Tab-separated table of C-alpha atoms (C1' of nucleotides) in Angstrom:
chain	number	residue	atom	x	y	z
A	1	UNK	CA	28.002	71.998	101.439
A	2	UNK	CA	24.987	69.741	99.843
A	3	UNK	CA	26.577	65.961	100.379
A	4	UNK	CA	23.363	64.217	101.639
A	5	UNK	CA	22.107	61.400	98.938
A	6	UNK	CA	19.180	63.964	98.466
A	7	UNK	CA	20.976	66.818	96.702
A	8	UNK	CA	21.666	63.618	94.287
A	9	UNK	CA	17.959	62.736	93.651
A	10	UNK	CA	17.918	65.040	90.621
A	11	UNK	CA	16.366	65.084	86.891
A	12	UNK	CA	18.890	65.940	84.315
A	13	UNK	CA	17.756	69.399	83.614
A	14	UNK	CA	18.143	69.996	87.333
A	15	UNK	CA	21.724	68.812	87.585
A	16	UNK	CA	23.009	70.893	84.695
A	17	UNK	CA	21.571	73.755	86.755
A	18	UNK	CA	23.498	72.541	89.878
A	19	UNK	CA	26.665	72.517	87.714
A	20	UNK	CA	26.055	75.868	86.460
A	21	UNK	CA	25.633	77.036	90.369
A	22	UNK	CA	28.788	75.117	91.908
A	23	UNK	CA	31.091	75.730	88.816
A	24	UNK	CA	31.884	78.910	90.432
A	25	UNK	CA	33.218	77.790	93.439
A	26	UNK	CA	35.764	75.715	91.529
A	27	UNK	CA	39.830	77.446	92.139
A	28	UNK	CA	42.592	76.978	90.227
A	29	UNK	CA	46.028	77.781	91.739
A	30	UNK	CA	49.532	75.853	91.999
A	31	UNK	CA	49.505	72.799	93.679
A	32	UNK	CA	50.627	74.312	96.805
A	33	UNK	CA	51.167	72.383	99.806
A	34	UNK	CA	54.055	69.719	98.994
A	35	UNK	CA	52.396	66.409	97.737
A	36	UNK	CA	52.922	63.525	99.274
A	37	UNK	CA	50.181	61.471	98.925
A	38	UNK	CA	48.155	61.024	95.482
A	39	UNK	CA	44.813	59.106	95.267
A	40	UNK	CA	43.130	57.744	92.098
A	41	UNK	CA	39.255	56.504	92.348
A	42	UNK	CA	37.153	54.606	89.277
A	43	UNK	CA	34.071	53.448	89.533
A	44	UNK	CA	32.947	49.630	87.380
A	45	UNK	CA	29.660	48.353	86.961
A	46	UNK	CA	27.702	45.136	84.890
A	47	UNK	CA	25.934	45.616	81.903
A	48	UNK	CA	22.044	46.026	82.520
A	49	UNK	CA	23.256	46.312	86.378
A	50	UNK	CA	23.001	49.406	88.410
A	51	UNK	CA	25.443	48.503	91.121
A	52	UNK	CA	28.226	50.000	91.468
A	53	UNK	CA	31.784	49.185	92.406
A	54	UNK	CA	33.924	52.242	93.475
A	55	UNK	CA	37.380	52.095	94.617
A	56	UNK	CA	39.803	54.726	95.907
A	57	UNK	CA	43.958	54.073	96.007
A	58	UNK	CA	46.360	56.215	98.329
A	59	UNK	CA	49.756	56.028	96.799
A	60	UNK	CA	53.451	57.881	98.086
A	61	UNK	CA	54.231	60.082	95.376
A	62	UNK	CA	58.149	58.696	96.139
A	63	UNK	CA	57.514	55.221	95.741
A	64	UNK	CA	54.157	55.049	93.790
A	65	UNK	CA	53.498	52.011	96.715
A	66	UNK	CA	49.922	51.847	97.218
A	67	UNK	CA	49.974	52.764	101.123
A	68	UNK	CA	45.646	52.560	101.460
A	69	UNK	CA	42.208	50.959	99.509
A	70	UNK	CA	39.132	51.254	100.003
A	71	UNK	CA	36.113	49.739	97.705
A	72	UNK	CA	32.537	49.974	97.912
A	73	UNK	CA	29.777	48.492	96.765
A	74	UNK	CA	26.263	50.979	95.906
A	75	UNK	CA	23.690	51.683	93.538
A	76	UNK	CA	23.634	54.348	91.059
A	77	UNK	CA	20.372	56.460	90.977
A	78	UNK	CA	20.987	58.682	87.943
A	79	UNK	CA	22.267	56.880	84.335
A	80	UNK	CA	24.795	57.544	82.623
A	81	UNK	CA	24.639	61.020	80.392
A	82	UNK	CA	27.152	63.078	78.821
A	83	UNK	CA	28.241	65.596	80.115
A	84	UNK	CA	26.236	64.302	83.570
A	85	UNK	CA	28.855	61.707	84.934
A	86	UNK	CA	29.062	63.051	88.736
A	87	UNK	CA	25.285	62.668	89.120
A	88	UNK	CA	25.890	58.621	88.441
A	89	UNK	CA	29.454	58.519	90.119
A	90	UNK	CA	30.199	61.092	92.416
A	91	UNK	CA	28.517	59.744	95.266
A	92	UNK	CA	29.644	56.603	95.468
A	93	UNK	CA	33.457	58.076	95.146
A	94	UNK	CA	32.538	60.415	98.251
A	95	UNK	CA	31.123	57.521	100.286
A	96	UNK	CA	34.286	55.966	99.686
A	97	UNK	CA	36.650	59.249	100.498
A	98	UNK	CA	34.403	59.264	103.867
A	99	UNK	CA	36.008	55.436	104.702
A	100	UNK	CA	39.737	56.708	104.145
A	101	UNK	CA	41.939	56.742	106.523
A	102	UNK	CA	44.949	58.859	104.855
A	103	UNK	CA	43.229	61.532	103.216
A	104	UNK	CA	45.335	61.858	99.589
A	105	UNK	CA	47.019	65.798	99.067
A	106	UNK	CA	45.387	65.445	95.619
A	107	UNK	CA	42.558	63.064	94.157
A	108	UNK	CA	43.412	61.595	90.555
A	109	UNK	CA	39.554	60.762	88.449
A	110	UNK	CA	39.120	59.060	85.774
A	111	UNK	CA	36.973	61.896	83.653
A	112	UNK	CA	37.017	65.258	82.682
A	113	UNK	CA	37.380	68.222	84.849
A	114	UNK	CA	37.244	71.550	82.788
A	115	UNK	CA	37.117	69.781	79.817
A	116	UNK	CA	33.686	69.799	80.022
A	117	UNK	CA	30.639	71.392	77.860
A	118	UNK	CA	29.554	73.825	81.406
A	119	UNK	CA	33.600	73.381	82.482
A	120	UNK	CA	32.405	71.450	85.267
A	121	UNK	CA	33.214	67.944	84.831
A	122	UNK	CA	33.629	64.641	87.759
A	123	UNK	CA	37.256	66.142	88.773
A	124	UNK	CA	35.286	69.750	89.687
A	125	UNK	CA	32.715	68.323	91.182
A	126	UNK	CA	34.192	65.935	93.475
A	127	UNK	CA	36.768	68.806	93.903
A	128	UNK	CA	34.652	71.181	94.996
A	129	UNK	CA	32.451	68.705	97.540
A	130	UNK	CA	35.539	66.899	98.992
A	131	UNK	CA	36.952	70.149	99.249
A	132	UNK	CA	40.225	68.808	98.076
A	133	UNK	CA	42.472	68.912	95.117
A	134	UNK	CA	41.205	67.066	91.647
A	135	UNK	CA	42.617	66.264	88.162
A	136	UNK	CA	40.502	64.971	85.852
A	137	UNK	CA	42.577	62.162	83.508
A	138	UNK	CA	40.001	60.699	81.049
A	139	UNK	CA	40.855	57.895	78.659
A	140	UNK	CA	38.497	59.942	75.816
A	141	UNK	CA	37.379	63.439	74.857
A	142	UNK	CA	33.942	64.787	75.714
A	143	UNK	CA	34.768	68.533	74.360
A	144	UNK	CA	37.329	70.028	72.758
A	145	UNK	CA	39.726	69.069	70.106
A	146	UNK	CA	43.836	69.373	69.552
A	147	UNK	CA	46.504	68.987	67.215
A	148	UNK	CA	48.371	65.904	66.999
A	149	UNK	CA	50.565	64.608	69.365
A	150	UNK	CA	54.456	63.781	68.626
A	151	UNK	CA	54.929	59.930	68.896
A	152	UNK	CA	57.377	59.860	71.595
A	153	UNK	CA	55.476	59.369	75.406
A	154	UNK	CA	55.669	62.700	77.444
A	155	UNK	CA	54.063	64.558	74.300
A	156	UNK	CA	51.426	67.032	75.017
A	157	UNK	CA	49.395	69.354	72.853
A	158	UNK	CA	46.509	72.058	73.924
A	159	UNK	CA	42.892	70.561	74.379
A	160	UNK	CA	40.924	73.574	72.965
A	161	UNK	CA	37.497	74.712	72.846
A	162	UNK	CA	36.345	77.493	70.806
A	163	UNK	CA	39.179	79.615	71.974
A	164	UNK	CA	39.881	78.484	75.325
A	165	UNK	CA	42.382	75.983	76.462
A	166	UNK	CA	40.383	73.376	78.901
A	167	UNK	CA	43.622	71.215	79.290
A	168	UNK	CA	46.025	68.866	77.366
A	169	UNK	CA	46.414	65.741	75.407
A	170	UNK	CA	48.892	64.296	77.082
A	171	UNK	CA	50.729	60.718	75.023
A	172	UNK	CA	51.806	58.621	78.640
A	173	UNK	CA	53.520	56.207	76.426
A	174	UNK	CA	54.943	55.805	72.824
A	175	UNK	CA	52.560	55.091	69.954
A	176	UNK	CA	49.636	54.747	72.303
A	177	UNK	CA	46.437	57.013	72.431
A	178	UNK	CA	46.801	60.047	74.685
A	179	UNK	CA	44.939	60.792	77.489
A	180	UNK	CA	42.958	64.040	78.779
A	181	UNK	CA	44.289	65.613	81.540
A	182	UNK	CA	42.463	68.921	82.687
A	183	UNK	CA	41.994	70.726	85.746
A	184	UNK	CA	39.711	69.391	88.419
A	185	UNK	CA	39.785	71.996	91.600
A	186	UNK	CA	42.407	73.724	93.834
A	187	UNK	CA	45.766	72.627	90.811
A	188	UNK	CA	46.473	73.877	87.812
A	189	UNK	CA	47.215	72.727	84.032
A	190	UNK	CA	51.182	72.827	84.731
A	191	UNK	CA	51.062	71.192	88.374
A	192	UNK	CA	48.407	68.690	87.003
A	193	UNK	CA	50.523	67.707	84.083
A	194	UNK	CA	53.427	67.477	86.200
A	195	UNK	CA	51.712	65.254	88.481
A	196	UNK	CA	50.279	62.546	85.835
A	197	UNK	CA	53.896	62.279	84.104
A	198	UNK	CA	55.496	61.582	87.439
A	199	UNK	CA	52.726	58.880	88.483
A	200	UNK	CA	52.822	57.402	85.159
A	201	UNK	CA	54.841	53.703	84.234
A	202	UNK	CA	54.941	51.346	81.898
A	203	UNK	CA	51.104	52.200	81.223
A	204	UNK	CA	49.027	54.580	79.599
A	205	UNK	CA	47.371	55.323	82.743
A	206	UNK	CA	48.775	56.596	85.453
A	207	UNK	CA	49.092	54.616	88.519
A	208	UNK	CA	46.277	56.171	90.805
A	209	UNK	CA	43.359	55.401	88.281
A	210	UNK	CA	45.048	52.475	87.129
A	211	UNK	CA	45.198	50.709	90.500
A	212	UNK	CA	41.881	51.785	91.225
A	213	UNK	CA	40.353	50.357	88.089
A	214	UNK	CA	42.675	47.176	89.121
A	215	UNK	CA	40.647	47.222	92.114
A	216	UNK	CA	37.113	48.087	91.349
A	217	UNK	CA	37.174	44.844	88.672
A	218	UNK	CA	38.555	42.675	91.358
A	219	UNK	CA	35.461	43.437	93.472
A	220	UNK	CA	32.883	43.407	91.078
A	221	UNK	CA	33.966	39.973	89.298
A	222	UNK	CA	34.077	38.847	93.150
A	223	UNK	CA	30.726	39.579	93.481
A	224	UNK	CA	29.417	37.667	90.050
A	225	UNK	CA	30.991	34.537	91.583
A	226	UNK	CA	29.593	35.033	94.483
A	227	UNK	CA	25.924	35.458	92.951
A	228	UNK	CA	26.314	32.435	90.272
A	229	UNK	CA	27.321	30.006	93.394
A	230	UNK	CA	23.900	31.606	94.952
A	231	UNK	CA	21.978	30.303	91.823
A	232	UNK	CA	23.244	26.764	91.718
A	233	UNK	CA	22.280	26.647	95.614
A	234	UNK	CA	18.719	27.277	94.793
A	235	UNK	CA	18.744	24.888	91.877
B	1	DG	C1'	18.363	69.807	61.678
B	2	DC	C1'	22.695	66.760	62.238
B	3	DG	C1'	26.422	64.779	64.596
B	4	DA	C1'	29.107	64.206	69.037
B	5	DC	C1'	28.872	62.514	73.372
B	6	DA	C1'	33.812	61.367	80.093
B	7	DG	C1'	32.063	56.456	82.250
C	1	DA	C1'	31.560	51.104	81.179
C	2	DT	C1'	31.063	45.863	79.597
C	3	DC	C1'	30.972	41.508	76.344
C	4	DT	C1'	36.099	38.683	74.945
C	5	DT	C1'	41.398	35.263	72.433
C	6	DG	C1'	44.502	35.716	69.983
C	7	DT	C1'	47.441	38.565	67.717
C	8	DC	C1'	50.258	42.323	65.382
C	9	DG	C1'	53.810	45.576	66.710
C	10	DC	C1'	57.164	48.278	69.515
DNA sequence: GCGACAG
DNA sequence: ATCTTGTCGC
């Protein structure tokens, strides 16, 4: 499996090639093994900055308790491109699945998975290279388009492109915009569904991300403290 | 050629 | 993604 930081030193033509070579390995199949633990990573950055904060949440499924965190701090070496996310963020989530203690039954992204131009999105990716089960729940669409969703929260309508289904617009709560939930690696659409409503609150996201992106701003506003009380020192 | 475009 | 206060609505 290529996880060293230099399978990561690529040029964007090179990286769509890389997702056209590991898209096959991504499986899709029934959640199998009873989950018990869920995890939910973002990543958060500064404007003009290219550090990155990356943060990965263990919750109990029964409880939706937050039972493990980790954050880290790195620097991206690929920007930010359509339809290229995993090249920018991927890593950084993996060095931070390396630090975890509990291993989650089923990882929780905040991106596509098969809803993706090559059908290879973040959730595939870090699927396939963790090895582990993904769903990709992104906050806006990259490909594909849908009817629209019935008001009340728990609505969900087909994501389609061309003439394939690549997941579901899913409403998490009344009157609010819907998120994208698609298949990431080793789940599929009705498990993955399944999975979001029952980790989903009061919010629109569900808790996994949603504590993760909790976290990831915590560290990263941390850290511009931490630098501005470094610049009135050398003042 | 034009518009769209996860985070 | 991030820059940002109050504000309209369920």
């Amino acid at each position: 499996m290529p996880r060293n930081l230099h399978d990561w030193n690529l040029t964007p033509t090179e990286a769509v090639a890389v997702q056209h070579r590991l898209r096959s390995k991504v499986r899709i199949k029934s959640l199998s093994r009873r989950v018990r633990f869920v995890g939910g990573a973002d990543v958060s950055f500064n404007r003009f900055s290219d550090k990155l904060y990356t943060a990965i949440v263990v919750l109990d499924l029964s409880t939706l308790e937050v039972i493990e965190s980790v954050r880290v701090r790195s620097v991206a070496r690929f920007p930010y491109v359509p339809g290229l996310l995993s090249f920018r963020e991927a890593p950084s989530v993996i060095a931070a699945w390396d630090h975890l203690q509990q291993k989650p039954d089923v990882l929780m992204l905040d991106g596509q998975g098969l809803a993706h131009p090559r059908r290879f999105g973040l959730a595939c990716h870090l699927g396939v290279l963790l090895d582990t089960p993904t769903i990709g729940c992104a906050k806006s669409l990259l490909t594909g388009i849908h009817e629209e969703l019935p008001t009340p929260a728990g609505s969900a309508v087909p994501l389609m492109d061309r003439d394939e289904q690549v997941g579901v617009a899913l409403r998490t709560k009344r009157n609010v915009a819907p998120i994208y939930v698609s298949v990431g690696h080793l789940a599929d659409l009705p498990s993955a569904v399944d999975l979001v409503r029952r980790t989903t609150g009061k919010y629109r996201q569900p808790e996994p991300t949603r504590q993760a992106h909790l976290l990831v701003n915590q560290l990263r506003r941390e850290d511009l403290i931490r630098n501005q009380k470094q610049r009135n020192k050398q003042k």
